Short mmCIF file of C-alpha atoms in Angstrom, two decimals:
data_model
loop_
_atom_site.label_atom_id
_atom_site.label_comp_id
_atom_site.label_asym_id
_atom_site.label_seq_id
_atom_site.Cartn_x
_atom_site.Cartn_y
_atom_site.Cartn_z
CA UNK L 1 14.13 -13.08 7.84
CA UNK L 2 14.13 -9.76 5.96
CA UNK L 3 18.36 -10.11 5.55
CA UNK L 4 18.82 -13.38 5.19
CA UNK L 5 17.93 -15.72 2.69
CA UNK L 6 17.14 -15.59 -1.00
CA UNK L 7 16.46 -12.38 -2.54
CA UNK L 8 14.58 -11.88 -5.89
CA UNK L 9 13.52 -8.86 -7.32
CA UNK L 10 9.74 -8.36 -8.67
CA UNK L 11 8.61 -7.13 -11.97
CA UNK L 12 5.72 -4.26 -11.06
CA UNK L 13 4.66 -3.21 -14.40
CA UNK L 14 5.98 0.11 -13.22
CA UNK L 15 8.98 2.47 -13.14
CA UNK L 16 8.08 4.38 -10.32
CA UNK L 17 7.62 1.67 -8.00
CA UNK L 18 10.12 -1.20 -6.59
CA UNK L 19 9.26 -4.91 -5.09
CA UNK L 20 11.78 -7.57 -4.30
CA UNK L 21 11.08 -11.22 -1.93
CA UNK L 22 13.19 -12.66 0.19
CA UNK L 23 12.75 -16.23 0.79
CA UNK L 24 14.29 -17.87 3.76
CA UNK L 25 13.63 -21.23 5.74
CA UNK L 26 10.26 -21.44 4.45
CA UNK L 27 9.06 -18.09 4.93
CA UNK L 28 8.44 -15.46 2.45
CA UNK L 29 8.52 -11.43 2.64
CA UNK L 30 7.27 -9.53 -0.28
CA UNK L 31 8.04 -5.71 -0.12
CA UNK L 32 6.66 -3.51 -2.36
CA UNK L 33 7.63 0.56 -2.49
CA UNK L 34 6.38 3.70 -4.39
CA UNK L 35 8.74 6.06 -4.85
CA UNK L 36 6.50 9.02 -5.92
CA UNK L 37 4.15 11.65 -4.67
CA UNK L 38 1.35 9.98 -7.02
CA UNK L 39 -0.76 7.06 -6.49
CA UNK L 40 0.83 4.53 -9.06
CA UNK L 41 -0.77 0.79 -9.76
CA UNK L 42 1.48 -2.37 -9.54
CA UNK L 43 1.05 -5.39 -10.62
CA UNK L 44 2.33 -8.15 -8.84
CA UNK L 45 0.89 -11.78 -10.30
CA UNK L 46 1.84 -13.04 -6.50
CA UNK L 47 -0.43 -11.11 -4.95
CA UNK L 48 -3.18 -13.87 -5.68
CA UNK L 49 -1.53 -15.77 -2.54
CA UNK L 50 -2.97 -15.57 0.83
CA UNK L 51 -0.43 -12.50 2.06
CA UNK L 52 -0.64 -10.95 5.63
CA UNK L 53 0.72 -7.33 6.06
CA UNK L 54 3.77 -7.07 8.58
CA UNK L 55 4.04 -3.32 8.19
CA UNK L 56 2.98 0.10 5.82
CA UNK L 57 4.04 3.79 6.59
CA UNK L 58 -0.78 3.85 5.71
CA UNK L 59 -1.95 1.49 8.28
CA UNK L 60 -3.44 -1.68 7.67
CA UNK L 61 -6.02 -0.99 5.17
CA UNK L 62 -4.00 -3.76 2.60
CA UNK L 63 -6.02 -5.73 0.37
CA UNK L 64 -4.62 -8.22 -1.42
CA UNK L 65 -4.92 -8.85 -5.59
CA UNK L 66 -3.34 -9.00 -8.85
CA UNK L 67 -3.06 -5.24 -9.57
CA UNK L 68 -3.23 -2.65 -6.65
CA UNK L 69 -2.55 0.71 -6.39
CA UNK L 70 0.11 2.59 -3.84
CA UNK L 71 -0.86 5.54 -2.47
CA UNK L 72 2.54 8.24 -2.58
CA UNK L 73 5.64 7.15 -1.40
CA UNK L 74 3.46 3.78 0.55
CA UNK L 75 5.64 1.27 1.27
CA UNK L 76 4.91 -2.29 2.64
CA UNK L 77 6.10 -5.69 3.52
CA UNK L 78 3.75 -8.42 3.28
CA UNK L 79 4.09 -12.05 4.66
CA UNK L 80 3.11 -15.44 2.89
CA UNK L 81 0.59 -16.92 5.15
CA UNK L 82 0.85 -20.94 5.79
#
């Protein structure tokens, strides 16, 4: 589902950091990047949702809000749960 469907890039309040969804048959991916050596904050007004993580280069320490904050170059895709 990450290459298909519809694809819609996220604001993050942030230069330094890059999110985009893709939307397809229902289900949505939310991936969310920081592309510097510094812990950055995002914020994401989506992240109020009930998201699952699929994957992170940290583990699985992801909690969910509003505004979080990426540890260096974190990365992560998160799933909509149903």
């Amino acid at each position: 589902c990450i290459v298909y469907g519809d694809f819609q890039e996220m604001e993050t309040a942030s230069d330094n950091t890059y999110a985009y969804m893709r939307s397809y048959q229902g289900t949505k991916i939310l991936v969310v990047a920081n592309h510097t050596g510094k812990n950055t904050k995002i914020t994401l007004p989506l992240l109020d949702h009930e998201w699952e993580l699929l994957i992170s280069n940290y583990g699985n320490d992801f909690l969910p809000s509003e505004t979080m904050e990426l540890k260096p170059y974190e990365s992560m895709a998160l799933i909509l749960s149903k």
